Tab-separated table of C-alpha atoms and ligand atoms in Angstrom:
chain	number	residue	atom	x	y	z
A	11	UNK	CA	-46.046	28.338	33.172
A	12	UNK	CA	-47.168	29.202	29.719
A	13	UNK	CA	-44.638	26.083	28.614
A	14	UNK	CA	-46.247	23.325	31.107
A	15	UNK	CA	-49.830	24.255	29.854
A	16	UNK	CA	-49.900	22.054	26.579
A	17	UNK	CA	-48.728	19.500	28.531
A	18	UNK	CA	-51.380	19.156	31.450
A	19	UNK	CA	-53.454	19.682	29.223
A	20	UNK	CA	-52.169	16.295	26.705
A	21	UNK	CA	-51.887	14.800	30.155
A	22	UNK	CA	-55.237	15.609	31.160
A	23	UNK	CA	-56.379	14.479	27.942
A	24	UNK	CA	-54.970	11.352	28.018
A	25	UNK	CA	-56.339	10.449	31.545
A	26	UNK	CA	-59.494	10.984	30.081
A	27	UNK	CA	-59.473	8.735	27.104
A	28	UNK	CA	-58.064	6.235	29.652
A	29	UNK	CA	-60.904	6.197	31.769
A	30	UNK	CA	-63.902	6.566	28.927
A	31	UNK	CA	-62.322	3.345	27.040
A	32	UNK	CA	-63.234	0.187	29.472
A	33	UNK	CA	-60.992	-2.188	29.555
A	34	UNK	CA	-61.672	-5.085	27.195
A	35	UNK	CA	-64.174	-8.024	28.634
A	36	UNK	CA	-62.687	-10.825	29.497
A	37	UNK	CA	-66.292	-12.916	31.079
A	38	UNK	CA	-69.126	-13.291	29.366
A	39	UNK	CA	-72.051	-11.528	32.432
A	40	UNK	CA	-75.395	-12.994	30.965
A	41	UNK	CA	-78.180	-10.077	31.230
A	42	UNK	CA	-76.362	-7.132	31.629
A	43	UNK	CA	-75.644	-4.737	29.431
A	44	UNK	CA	-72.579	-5.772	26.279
A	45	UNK	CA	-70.698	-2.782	25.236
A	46	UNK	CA	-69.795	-2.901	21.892
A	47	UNK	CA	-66.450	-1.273	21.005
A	48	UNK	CA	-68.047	2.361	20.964
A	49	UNK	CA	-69.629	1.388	24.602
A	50	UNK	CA	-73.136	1.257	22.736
A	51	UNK	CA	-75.512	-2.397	24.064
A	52	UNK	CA	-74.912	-5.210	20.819
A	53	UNK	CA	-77.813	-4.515	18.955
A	54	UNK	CA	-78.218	-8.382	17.756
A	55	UNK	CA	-81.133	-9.595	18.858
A	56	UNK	CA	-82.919	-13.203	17.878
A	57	UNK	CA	-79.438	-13.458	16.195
A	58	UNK	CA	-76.403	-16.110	15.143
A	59	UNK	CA	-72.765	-16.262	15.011
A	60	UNK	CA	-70.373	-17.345	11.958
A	61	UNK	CA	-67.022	-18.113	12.500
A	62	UNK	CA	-65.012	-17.540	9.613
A	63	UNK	CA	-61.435	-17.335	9.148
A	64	UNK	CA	-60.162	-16.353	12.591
A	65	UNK	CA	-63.196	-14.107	13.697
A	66	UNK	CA	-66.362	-14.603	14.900
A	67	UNK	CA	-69.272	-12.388	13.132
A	68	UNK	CA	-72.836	-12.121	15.138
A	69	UNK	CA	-75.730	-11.293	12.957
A	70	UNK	CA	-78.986	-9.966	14.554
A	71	UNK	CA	-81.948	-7.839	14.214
A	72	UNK	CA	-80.993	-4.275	14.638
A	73	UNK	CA	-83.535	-2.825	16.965
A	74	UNK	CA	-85.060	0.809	17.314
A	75	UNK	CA	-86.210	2.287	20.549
A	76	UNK	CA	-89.873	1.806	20.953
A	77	UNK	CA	-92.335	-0.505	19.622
A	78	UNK	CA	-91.982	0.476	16.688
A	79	UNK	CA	-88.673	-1.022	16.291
A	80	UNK	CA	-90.639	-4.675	16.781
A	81	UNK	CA	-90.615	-4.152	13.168
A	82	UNK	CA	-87.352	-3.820	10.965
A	83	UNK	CA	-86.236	0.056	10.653
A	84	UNK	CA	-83.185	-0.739	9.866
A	85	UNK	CA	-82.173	-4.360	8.886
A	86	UNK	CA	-79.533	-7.120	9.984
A	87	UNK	CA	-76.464	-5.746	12.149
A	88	UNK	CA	-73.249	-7.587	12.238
A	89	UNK	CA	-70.535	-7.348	14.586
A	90	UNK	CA	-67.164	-9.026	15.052
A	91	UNK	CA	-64.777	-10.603	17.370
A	92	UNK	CA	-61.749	-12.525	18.043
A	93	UNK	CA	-62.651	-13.852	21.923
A	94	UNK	CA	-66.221	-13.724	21.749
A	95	UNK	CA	-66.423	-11.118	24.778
A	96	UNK	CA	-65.540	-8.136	22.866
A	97	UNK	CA	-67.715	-7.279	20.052
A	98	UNK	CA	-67.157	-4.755	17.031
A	99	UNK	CA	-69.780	-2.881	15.167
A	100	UNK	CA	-69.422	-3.514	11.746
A	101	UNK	CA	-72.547	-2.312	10.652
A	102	UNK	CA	-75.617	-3.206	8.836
A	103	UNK	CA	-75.008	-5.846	7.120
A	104	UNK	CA	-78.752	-6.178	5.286
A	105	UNK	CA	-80.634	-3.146	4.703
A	106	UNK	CA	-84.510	-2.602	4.329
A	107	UNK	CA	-85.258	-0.657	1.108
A	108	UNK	CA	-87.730	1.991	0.744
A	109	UNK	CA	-89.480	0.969	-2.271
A	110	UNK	CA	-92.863	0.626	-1.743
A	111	UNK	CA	-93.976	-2.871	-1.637
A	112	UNK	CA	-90.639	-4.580	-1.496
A	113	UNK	CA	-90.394	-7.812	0.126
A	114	UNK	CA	-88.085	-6.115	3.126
A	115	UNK	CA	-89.686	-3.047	2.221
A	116	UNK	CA	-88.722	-0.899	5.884
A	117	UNK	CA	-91.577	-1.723	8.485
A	118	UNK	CA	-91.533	-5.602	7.407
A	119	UNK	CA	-90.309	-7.898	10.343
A	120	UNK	CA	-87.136	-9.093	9.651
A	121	UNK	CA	-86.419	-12.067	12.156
A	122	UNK	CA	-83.697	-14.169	13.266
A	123	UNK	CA	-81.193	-13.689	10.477
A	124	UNK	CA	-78.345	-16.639	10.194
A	125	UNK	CA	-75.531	-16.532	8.200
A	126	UNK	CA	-73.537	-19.676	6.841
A	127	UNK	CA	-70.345	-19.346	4.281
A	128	UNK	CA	-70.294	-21.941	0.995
A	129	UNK	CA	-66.621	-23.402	0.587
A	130	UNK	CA	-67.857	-24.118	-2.807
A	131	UNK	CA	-69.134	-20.879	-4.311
A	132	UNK	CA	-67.128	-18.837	-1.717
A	133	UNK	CA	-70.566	-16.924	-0.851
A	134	UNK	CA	-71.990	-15.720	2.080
A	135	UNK	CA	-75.546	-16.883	2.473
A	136	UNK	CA	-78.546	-15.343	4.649
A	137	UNK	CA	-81.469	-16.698	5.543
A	138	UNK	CA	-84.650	-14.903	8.269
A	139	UNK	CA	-87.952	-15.187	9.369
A	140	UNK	CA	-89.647	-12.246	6.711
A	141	UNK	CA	-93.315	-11.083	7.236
A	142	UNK	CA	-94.249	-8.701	4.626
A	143	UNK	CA	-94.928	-4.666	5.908
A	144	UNK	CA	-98.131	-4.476	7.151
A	145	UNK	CA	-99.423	-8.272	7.109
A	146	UNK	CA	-98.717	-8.617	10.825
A	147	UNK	CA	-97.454	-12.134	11.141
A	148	UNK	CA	-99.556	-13.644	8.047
A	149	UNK	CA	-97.289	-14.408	5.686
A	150	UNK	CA	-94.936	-16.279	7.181
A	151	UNK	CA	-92.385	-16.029	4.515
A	152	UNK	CA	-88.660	-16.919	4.590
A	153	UNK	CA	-86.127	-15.061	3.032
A	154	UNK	CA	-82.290	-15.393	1.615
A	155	UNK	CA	-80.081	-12.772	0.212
A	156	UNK	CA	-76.115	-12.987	-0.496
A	157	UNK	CA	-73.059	-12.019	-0.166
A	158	UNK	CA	-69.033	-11.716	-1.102
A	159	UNK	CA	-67.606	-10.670	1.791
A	160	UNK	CA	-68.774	-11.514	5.396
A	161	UNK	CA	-69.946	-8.356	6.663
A	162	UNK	CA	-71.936	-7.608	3.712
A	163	UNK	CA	-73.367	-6.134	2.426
A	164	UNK	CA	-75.910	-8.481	1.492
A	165	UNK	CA	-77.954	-8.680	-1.529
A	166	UNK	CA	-81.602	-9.883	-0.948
A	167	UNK	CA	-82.664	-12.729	-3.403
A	168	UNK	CA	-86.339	-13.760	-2.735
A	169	UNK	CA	-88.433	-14.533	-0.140
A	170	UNK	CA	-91.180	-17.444	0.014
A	171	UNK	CA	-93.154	-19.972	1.106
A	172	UNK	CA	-90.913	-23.318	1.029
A	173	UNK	CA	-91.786	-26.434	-0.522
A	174	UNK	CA	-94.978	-25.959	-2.484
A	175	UNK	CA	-96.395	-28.749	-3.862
A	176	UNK	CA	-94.261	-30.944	-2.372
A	177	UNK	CA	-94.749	-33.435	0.814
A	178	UNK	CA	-92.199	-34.039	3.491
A	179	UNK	CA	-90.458	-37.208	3.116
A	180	UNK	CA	-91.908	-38.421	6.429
A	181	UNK	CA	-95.501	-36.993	5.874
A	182	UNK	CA	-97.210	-40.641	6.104
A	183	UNK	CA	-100.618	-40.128	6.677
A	184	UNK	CA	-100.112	-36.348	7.372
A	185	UNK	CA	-100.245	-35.980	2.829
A	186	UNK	CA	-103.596	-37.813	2.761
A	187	UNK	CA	-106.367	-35.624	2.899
A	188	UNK	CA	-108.988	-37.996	4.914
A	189	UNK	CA	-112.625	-37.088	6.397
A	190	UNK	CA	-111.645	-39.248	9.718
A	191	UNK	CA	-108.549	-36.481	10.469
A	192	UNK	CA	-110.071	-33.340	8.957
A	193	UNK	CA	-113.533	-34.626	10.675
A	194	UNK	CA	-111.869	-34.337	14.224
A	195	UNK	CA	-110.907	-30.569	13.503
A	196	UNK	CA	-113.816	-29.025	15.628
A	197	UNK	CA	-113.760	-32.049	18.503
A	198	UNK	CA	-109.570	-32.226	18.641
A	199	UNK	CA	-108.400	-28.798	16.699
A	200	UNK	CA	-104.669	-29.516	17.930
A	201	UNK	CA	-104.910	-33.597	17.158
A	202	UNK	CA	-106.011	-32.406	13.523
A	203	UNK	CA	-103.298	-30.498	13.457
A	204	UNK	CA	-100.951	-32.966	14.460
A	205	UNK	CA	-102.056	-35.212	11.619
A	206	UNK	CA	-101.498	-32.586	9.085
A	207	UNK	CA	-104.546	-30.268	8.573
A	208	UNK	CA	-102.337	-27.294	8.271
A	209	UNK	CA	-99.619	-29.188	5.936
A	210	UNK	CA	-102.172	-30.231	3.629
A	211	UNK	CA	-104.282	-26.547	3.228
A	212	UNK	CA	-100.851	-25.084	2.368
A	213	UNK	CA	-99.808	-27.724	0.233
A	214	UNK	CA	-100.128	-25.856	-3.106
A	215	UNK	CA	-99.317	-22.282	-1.696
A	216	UNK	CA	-95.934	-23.315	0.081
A	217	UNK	CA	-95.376	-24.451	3.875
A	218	UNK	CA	-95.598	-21.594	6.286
A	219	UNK	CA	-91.688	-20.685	8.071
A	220	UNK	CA	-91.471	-18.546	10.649
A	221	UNK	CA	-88.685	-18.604	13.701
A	222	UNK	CA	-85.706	-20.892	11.843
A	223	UNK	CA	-82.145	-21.550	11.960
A	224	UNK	CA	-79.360	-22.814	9.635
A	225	UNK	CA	-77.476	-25.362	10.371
A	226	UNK	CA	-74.156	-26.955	8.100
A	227	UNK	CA	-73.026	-30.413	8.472
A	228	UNK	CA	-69.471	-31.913	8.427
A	229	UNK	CA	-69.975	-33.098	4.788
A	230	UNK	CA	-71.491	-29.459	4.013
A	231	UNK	CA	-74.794	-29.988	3.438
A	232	UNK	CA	-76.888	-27.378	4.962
A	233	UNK	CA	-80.225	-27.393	6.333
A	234	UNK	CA	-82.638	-24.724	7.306
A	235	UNK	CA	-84.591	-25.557	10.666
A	236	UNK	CA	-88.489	-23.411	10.742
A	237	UNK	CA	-91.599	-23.421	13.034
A	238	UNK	CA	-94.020	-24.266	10.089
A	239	UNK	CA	-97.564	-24.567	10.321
A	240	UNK	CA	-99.078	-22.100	12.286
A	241	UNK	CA	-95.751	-22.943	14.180
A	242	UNK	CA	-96.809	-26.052	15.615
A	243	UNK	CA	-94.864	-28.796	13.334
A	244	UNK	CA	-90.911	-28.170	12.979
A	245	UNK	CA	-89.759	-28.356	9.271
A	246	UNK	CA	-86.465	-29.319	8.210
A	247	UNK	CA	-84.849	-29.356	4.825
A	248	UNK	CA	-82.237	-29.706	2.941
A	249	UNK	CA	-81.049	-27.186	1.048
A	250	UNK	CA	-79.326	-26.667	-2.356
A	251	UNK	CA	-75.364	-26.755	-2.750
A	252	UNK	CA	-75.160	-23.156	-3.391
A	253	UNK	CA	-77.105	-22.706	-0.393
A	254	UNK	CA	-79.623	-20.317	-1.474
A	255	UNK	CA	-82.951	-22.477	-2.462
A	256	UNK	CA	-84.236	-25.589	-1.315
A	257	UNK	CA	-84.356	-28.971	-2.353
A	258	UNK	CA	-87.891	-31.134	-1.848
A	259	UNK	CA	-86.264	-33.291	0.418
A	260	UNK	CA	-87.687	-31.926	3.820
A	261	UNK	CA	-89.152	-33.466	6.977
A	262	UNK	CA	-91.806	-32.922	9.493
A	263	UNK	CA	-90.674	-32.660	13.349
A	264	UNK	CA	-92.802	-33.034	16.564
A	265	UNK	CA	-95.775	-32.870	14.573
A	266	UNK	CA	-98.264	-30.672	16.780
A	267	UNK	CA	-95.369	-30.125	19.375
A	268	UNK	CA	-95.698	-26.029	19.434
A	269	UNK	CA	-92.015	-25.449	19.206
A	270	UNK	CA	-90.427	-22.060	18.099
A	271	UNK	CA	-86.728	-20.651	18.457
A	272	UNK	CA	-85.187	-23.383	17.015
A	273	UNK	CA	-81.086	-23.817	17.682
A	274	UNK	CA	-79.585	-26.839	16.692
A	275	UNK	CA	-75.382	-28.353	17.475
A	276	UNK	CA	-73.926	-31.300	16.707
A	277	UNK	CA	-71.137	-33.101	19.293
A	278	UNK	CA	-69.882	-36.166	18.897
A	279	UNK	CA	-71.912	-36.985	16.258
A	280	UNK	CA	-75.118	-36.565	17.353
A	281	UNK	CA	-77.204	-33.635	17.037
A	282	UNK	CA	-78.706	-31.580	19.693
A	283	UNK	CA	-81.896	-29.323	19.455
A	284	UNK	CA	-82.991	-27.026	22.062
A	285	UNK	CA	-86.487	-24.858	21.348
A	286	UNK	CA	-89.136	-23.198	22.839
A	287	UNK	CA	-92.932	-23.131	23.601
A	288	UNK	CA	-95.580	-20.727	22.144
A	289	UNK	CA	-95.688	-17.810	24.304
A	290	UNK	CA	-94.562	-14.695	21.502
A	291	UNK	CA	-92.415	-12.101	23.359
A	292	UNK	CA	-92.680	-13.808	27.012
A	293	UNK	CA	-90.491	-16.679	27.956
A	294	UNK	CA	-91.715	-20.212	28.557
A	295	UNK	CA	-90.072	-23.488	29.589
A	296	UNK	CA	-87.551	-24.390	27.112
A	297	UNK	CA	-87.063	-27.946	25.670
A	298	UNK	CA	-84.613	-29.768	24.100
A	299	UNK	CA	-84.062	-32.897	21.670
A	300	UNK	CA	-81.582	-35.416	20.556
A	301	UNK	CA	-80.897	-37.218	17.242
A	302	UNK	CA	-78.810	-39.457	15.404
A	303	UNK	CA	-79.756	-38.440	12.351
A	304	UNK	CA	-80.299	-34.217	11.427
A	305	UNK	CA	-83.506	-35.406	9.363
A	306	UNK	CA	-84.539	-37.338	12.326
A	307	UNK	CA	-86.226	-39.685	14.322
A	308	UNK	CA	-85.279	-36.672	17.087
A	309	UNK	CA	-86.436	-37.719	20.499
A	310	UNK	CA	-87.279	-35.456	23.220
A	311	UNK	CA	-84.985	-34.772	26.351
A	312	UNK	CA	-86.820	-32.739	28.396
A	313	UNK	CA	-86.257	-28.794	29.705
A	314	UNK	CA	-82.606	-28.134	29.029
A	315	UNK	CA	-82.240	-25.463	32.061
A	316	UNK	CA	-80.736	-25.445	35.525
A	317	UNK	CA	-80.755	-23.382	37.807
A	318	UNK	CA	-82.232	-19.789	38.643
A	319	UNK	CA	-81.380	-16.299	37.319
A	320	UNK	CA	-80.753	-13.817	40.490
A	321	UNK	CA	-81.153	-10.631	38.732
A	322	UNK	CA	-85.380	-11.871	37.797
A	323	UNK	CA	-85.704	-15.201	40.004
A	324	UNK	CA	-86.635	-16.886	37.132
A	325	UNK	CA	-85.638	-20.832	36.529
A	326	UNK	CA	-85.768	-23.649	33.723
A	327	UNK	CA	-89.957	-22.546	34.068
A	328	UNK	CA	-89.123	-18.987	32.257
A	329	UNK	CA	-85.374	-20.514	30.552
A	330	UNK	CA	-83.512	-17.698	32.903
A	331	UNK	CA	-85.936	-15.124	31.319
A	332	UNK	CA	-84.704	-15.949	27.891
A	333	UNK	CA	-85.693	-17.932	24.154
A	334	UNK	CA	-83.617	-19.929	22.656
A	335	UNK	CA	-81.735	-18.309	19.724
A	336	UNK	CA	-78.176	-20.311	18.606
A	337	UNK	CA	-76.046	-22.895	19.574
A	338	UNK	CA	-72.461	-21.353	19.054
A	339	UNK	CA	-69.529	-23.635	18.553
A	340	UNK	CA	-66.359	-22.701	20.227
A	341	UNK	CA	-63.788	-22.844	17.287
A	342	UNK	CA	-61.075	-24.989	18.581
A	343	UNK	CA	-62.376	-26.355	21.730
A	344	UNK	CA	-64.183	-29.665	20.614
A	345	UNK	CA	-67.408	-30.063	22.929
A	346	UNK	CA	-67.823	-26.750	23.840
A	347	UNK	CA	-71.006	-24.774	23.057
A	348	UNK	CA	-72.025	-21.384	23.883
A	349	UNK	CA	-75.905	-21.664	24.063
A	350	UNK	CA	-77.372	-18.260	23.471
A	351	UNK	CA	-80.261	-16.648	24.446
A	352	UNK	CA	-82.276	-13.537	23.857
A	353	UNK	CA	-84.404	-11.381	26.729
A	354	UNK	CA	-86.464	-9.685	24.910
A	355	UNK	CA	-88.035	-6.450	25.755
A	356	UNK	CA	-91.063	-5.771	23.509
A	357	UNK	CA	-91.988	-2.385	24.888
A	358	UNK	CA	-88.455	-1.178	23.844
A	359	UNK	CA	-86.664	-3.887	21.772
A	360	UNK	CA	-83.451	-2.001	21.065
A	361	UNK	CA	-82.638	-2.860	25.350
A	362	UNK	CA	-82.860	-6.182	24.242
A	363	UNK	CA	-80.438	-8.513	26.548
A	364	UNK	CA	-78.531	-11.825	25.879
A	365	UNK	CA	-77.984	-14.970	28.240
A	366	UNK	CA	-74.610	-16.468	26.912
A	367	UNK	CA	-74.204	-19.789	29.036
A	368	UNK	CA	-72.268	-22.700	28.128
A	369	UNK	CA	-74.099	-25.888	27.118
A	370	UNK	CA	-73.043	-29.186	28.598
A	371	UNK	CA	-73.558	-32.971	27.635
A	372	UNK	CA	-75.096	-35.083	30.432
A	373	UNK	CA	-76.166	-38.597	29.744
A	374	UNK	CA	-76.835	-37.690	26.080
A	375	UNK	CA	-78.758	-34.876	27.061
A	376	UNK	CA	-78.007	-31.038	26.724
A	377	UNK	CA	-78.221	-29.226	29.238
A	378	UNK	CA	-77.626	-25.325	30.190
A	379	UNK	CA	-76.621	-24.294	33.779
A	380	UNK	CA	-77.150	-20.353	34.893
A	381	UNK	CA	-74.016	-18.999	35.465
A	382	UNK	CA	-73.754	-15.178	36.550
A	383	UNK	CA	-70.318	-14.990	35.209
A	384	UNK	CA	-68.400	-17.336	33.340
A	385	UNK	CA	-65.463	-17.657	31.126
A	386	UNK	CA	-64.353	-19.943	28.042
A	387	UNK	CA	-62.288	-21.512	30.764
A	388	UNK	CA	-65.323	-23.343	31.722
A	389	UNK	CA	-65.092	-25.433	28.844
A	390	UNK	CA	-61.603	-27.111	30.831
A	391	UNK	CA	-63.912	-28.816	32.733
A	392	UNK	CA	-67.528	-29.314	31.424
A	393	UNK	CA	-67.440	-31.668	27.970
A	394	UNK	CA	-63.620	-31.991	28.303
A	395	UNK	CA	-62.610	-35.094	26.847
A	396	UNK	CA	-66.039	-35.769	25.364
B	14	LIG	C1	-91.521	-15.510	19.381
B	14	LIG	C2	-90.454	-15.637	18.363
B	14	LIG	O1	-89.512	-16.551	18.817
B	14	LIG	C3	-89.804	-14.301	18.119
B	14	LIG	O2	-88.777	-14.436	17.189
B	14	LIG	C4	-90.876	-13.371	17.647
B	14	LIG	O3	-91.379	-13.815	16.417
B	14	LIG	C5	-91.983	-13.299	18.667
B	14	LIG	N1	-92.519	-14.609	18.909
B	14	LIG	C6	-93.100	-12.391	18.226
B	14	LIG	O4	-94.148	-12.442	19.149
């Protein structure tokens, strides 16, 4: 008897680990909770996905319970992943400081980190949304820091206003002050906007950035997407060759078009854009855009969604519940695109949830289909042979 007891007790020990550790995901389940490897919900929110040598690494905002942790407590988590269904912590990859009056001073709001690698200078380059601690969303800031190996950590640089003293290539009439646009402010504010009233008073200060993305070309120039003034005109510009300032050559987008949560793909070479409306924390229609050219002319294509979410009822009118966040390509599956989403959950951001669906090319459009459960096998038969 005394001689068995170590060994029920191994046994019973090992029946135990066996049931505690899940069995790895193999389906991505859009809205539900995404154990990590510890069984802890991806804390990733408004976040993006670099795939670098082999692995997959998703930066997000790293979310405390409550509302306070609307505001950045702790800084940019990364995790990492060979399948894209099972997701390790690898910690915080940018952390807030506590010096007082720090650009990502703790209590800033530290949004929508993306993270793209230079073949050149062998860095790791990050760029988010930054509003400075205690300015609500005034500032309207974007930030960069930098890194040597993927995970971090990262080194913040600078943050800023982009672009000041400098028009968009494109700006036309939009860089002449003129008493015929500014004079419609009080009778058409939005049409005044539209024609640049906002570019022009921020002209010498810098161009307001708030959501953005990143996005790299084939040739590896990189460009960072933002919702500029007062987050009605979509900037885009070209950055430098290390990445980690920007050049003057930048463009307006939709001028007046109220688009946020920009994600942006390329697929056989054209590039696809899909955004959101104005609506902060609550989901709105989402819409989506096609180009030939990343610096434009982009034309509109309409609300990317189909079909409903079951777990809320919600349709392309609420995007499934969700705002855009990234468009993820598939490393070595040419055409297919993971187009992610975020649910967020203001009154406790930390239960944050993600809608993962694939994106698929329809008469030049994008379009995203709700799926309740889906695998990468999905890409056999959507986009194949695109
Ligand atoms: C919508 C943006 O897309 C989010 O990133 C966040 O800034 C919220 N607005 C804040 O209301």
């Amino acid at each position: 008897m005394q001689t068995m007891f170590p060994v029920i007790a191994i046994l019973t020990l090992m029946t135990a680990c066996a049931t505690t550790h899940a069995q790895p995901a193999t389906s991505f389940t859009p809205g539900k909770v995404w154990p990590d490897d510890k069984g802890v919900h991806i804390n990733a929110h408004g976040g993006g996905v670099l795939y670098h040598e082999g692995t997959y690494y998703w930066f997000g905002e790293h979310k405390i319970a409550g509302r306070t942790g609307n505001s950045a407590q702790v800084g940019v988590g990364v995790y990492s992943s060979t399948d894209l269904y099972n997701w390790k912590n690898e910690g915080i990859a940018l952390k807030v400081v506590d010096e007082q009056g720090h650009d990502i001073q703790r209590g800033c709001i530290l949004e929508r980190p993306k993270v793209i690698y230079n073949k050149t200078t062998g860095k790791f380059v990050m760029w988010f949304h930054l509003e400075l601690k205690g300015q609500g969303y005034a500032s309207a800031r974007t930030g960069v820091a930098v890194a040597d190996n993927v995970t971090g950590p990262y080194t913040f640089i600078e943050s800023m206003r982009p672009h000041a003293g400098v028009w968009p290539v494109n700006a036309g009439d939009a860089a002449k002050p003129s008493k015929d646009i500014d004079g419609t402010w009080a009778a058409d504010r939005e049409r005044s906007i539209a024609l640049g009233s906002y570019l022009r008073r921020d002209f010498e200060g810098g161009q307001m950035s708030r959501d953005m993305t990143l996005f790299v070309d084939d040739d590896g120039k990189a460009y960072h997407i933002t919702s500029s003034e007062e987050n009605r005109t979509l900037h885009i510009s070209l950055l430098s060759d290390d990445y980690l300032s920007f050049t003057d050559h930048y463009v307006r987008i939709f001028p007046g078009g109220a688009n946020e949560a920009p994600a942006i793909c390329k697929h056989n070479g054209k590039y696809y854009m899909i955004t959101s409306g104005l609506t902060g924390w609550a989901p709105n229609p989402a819409r989506s855009a096609v180009a030939d050219n990343i610096l434009g002319p982009w034309k509109s294509t309409g609300n990317p969604a189909r079909g409903v979410n079951p777990a809320n009822g919600l349709g392309p009118e609420k995007t499934f519940g969700g705002q855009s966040t990234f468009l993820l390509p598939v490393h070595g599956k040419p055409g297919a695109f993971i187009a992610m989403f975020d649910v967020w959950t203001p009154q406790n951001p930390i239960d944050g949830r993600y809608i993962w669906l694939p994106a698929e090319f329809e008469d030049g459009n994008i379009i995203v289909r709700y799926r309740e459960q889906w695998d990468l096998s999905v890409f056999d038969r959507v986009n194949a042979g695109d």
